[in-house]
Amino acid sequence: MEKKPFIMGNWKMHLTLKEGVEFAQSLRDHLSEKNTVLCGICPSFVFLKDICSVVEGSDIFVAAQNIHSDESGPYTGEVSAVMVREVGCTHVLIGHSERRHIFGETDTFINAKIKTALSNNLKPILCVGEKLDEREDGRTKYVVKNQIKDGLQGIRADQMGDLSIAYEPVWAIGTGKTALPEQANEVHSFIRKILADEYGEHVANTTYIQYGGSAKPENTEELLAQPDIDGLLVGGASIKLESFLKIIETSLSVIG
Ligand code: PGA
């Protein structure tokens, strides 16, 4: 890995406002000297404004966990790109497996969200990954290729600098089963090849591709040591300050 490690904490539907604010304050204090890591957190929508205020002026960025594809409209319970941008978010997760598989998001919807994020100055992190049966049937690459191709439909090369990808095998999310580093890297390099075919070598090499799925302090080093793994999207291990900081520390030692 040659880029600065890109470490994101996806808090999902965890932490209270008080816990989130305290976490963000401590993270800010710990990271004040360490700008060699790209670090972000994805709090609940309702805390975004508070957390953005806490980390304002630091290098930590705040991402929303989702947006709707329209900029406004009669969508009860939904949140727009304009809204999350307005409260200070710079990034947004798009197509997380829980959105795809629990809430039925399609590649078409995901593609529309990516376009809306980009046109509203939000950097999307497109999440892709195969389910267990798909891996067992030997369809991992087929599934991931379709998610990338359909998710990036109509996205131009000059927009790719604002976008990153997270490869998260669904069977490894929240299960304690991490993909073997080589197994993950094989899919990462396959994703890079898809990007090279579509957008050229420069885009393929500069696009950040994070791994996610039971990433934790104990496996950070071996994952980040892989040539095509540029960072981690961390769920469970990101809601405890100690383990998230350990992941960040370890990622610095891999590049340092
Ligand atoms: P996990 O979640 O680290 O708890 O497996 C990762 C994710 O869903 O982004």
XYZ file of C-alpha atoms and ligand atoms in Angstrom:
265
model
C 0.000 0.000 0.000
C 1.498 3.316 -1.025
C -1.216 5.860 -0.322
C -1.993 7.313 3.101
C -4.214 4.707 4.772
C -7.885 5.604 4.580
C -9.628 4.449 7.769
C -13.377 4.959 8.187
C -15.485 4.064 11.191
C -19.054 3.121 10.344
C -21.013 3.533 13.554
C -24.215 2.170 12.009
C -27.104 2.488 14.524
C -24.813 2.539 17.562
C -23.742 5.088 20.204
C -25.770 7.771 21.920
C -25.262 11.469 21.239
C -23.165 11.820 24.392
C -21.038 8.791 23.549
C -20.564 9.938 19.960
C -19.515 13.460 20.940
C -17.064 12.167 23.543
C -15.633 9.702 21.041
C -15.191 12.424 18.410
C -13.524 14.743 20.946
C -11.030 12.070 21.972
C -10.375 11.073 18.377
C -9.692 14.691 17.478
C -7.303 15.054 20.422
C -5.437 11.863 19.510
C -5.147 12.670 15.833
C -4.074 16.283 16.083
C -0.471 15.445 15.182
C -1.113 12.587 12.808
C -2.128 13.844 9.420
C -0.550 10.856 7.720
C -3.809 8.976 7.975
C -7.100 9.805 6.286
C -9.645 9.230 8.974
C -13.392 9.578 9.015
C -16.441 8.526 11.011
C -20.009 7.810 9.941
C -22.400 8.707 12.782
C -26.157 8.499 12.781
C -27.920 11.233 10.783
C -29.274 12.828 13.929
C -25.786 13.424 15.358
C -24.074 14.612 12.181
C -24.262 18.299 13.020
C -22.914 17.809 16.555
C -20.095 15.544 15.434
C -19.170 17.866 12.562
C -18.869 20.741 15.060
C -16.598 18.676 17.307
C -14.144 17.785 14.538
C -14.299 21.112 12.712
C -10.800 22.393 11.984
C -9.244 18.931 12.322
C -8.366 16.487 9.532
C -11.129 14.107 10.581
C -14.011 14.038 8.185
C -17.588 13.044 8.752
C -19.613 10.871 6.419
C -23.322 10.168 6.291
C -24.274 6.498 6.165
C -26.727 7.048 3.329
C -28.620 9.669 1.316
C -31.648 9.631 -0.962
C -31.056 9.963 -4.693
C -33.295 13.018 -5.061
C -32.294 16.427 -3.776
C -35.669 16.976 -2.152
C -39.155 15.533 -2.342
C -42.000 13.750 -0.610
C -39.912 10.937 0.925
C -40.898 10.591 4.559
C -37.994 9.473 6.700
C -35.335 10.113 4.063
C -32.386 12.543 4.120
C -30.903 14.377 1.131
C -27.363 15.073 -0.010
C -28.022 18.800 0.352
C -28.995 18.308 4.005
C -25.966 16.277 5.009
C -23.679 18.634 3.105
C -25.281 21.573 4.891
C -24.419 20.215 8.341
C -20.778 19.676 7.388
C -20.387 16.168 5.957
C -17.842 15.733 3.198
C -18.390 12.037 2.457
C -21.230 9.534 2.219
C -21.454 5.750 2.195
C -23.456 4.506 -0.752
C -24.790 0.991 -1.221
C -23.618 -0.474 2.061
C -24.567 -4.158 2.146
C -27.094 -3.511 4.908
C -28.791 -0.987 2.630
C -28.696 -3.421 -0.284
C -29.807 -6.549 1.540
C -32.009 -5.321 4.402
C -33.535 -2.297 2.692
C -33.548 -3.613 -0.876
C -31.448 -0.966 -2.579
C -30.758 -1.727 -6.232
C -27.725 -0.844 -8.327
C -29.875 1.645 -10.255
C -30.846 3.467 -7.055
C -27.252 3.330 -5.846
C -26.007 4.787 -9.127
C -28.500 7.655 -8.849
C -27.302 8.350 -5.293
C -23.687 8.466 -6.436
C -24.556 11.029 -9.093
C -26.482 13.122 -6.570
C -23.634 12.930 -4.055
C -21.074 14.069 -6.627
C -23.214 16.904 -7.912
C -23.637 18.122 -4.323
C -19.957 18.062 -3.459
C -20.148 14.950 -1.316
C -17.524 12.259 -1.837
C -19.209 8.886 -2.231
C -17.781 5.618 -0.949
C -19.363 2.923 -3.086
C -19.686 -0.317 -1.124
C -19.686 -3.604 -2.988
C -19.353 -7.257 -2.017
C -20.675 -10.753 -2.573
C -22.876 -12.838 -0.307
C -21.749 -16.206 1.033
C -23.719 -18.287 -1.482
C -22.354 -16.168 -4.316
C -18.785 -16.796 -3.165
C -19.452 -20.499 -2.737
C -20.900 -20.669 -6.251
C -17.750 -19.026 -7.645
C -19.633 -15.838 -8.582
C -17.686 -13.299 -6.521
C -16.093 -11.517 -9.472
C -19.269 -11.568 -11.519
C -21.248 -9.983 -8.666
C -18.618 -7.385 -7.801
C -18.105 -6.449 -11.447
C -21.819 -5.837 -11.938
C -22.057 -3.778 -8.741
C -19.137 -1.622 -9.875
C -20.244 -1.263 -13.490
C -23.872 -0.512 -12.638
C -22.968 1.658 -9.657
C -20.600 3.775 -11.743
C -22.780 3.968 -14.848
C -22.365 7.432 -16.393
C -19.623 8.538 -13.962
C -16.799 10.259 -15.849
C -13.068 9.786 -15.281
C -12.729 13.376 -14.069
C -15.261 12.665 -11.307
C -13.467 9.563 -10.061
C -11.010 11.530 -7.917
C -13.848 12.216 -5.501
C -15.020 8.637 -5.265
C -13.678 5.646 -3.392
C -14.754 2.043 -3.199
C -15.143 -0.288 -0.235
C -15.002 -4.013 -0.891
C -16.983 -5.699 1.877
C -17.773 -9.381 1.446
C -21.214 -9.687 3.028
C -20.287 -12.949 4.780
C -17.510 -11.132 6.644
C -19.577 -8.199 7.912
C -20.266 -8.355 11.614
C -19.588 -12.097 11.638
C -16.036 -12.148 12.961
C -15.010 -13.905 9.713
C -12.482 -11.768 7.903
C -11.524 -12.514 4.340
C -7.969 -13.788 4.203
C -5.743 -10.870 3.243
C -4.821 -12.562 -0.052
C -8.477 -13.365 -0.741
C -9.427 -9.724 -0.203
C -6.505 -8.471 -2.246
C -7.492 -10.662 -5.175
C -10.858 -8.897 -5.350
C -9.256 -5.480 -4.813
C -6.888 -6.002 -7.732
C -9.818 -7.244 -9.825
C -11.692 -4.010 -8.979
C -8.618 -2.015 -9.981
C -8.568 -3.826 -13.305
C -12.226 -2.960 -13.915
C -11.376 0.692 -13.171
C -8.333 0.540 -15.482
C -10.425 -0.865 -18.350
C -13.094 1.757 -17.822
C -11.087 4.849 -16.867
C -7.393 4.132 -17.488
C -4.424 3.274 -15.292
C -4.191 6.636 -13.528
C -7.726 6.444 -12.138
C -7.253 2.760 -11.281
C -4.087 3.447 -9.314
C -5.263 6.562 -7.521
C -8.742 5.371 -6.494
C -8.868 4.317 -2.870
C -10.203 0.809 -2.333
C -10.962 0.002 1.302
C -11.605 -3.433 2.731
C -14.436 -3.967 5.194
C -15.735 -6.992 7.077
C -14.641 -7.738 10.652
C -11.602 -5.473 10.344
C -10.047 -5.060 13.800
C -6.717 -4.142 15.411
C -5.468 -7.736 15.153
C -5.850 -7.996 11.375
C -5.156 -4.401 10.345
C -1.499 -4.922 9.604
C -1.891 -7.999 7.418
C -4.772 -6.467 5.493
C -3.025 -3.154 4.850
C 0.182 -4.934 3.890
C -1.600 -6.134 0.750
C -0.701 -4.072 -2.310
C -4.251 -3.228 -3.377
C -5.835 -2.598 0.041
C -5.711 1.162 0.673
C -7.667 1.364 3.875
C -10.422 -0.107 6.011
C -14.121 0.463 6.511
C -14.579 -0.618 10.095
C -17.919 -1.419 11.731
C -17.903 -3.166 15.107
C -14.320 -2.251 15.982
C -14.973 1.435 15.255
C -17.474 2.036 18.034
C -14.913 1.518 20.779
C -12.401 4.324 20.855
C -9.584 2.099 21.989
C -9.861 -0.385 19.142
C -10.433 2.311 16.526
C -7.319 4.171 17.712
C -5.358 0.925 17.656
C -6.393 0.375 14.037
C -5.240 3.902 13.169
C -1.931 3.460 15.009
C -1.327 0.144 13.271
C -2.153 1.595 9.872
C 0.451 4.299 10.437
C 3.079 1.702 11.234
C 2.307 -0.154 8.005
C 3.125 2.888 5.915
C 5.700 4.308 8.279
P -17.877 -4.945 10.651
O -18.730 -4.015 9.651
O -16.496 -4.340 10.750
O -18.626 -4.941 11.924
O -17.814 -6.309 9.998
C -18.137 -3.446 8.520
C -19.163 -2.656 7.747
O -20.324 -3.041 7.717
O -18.851 -1.608 7.157
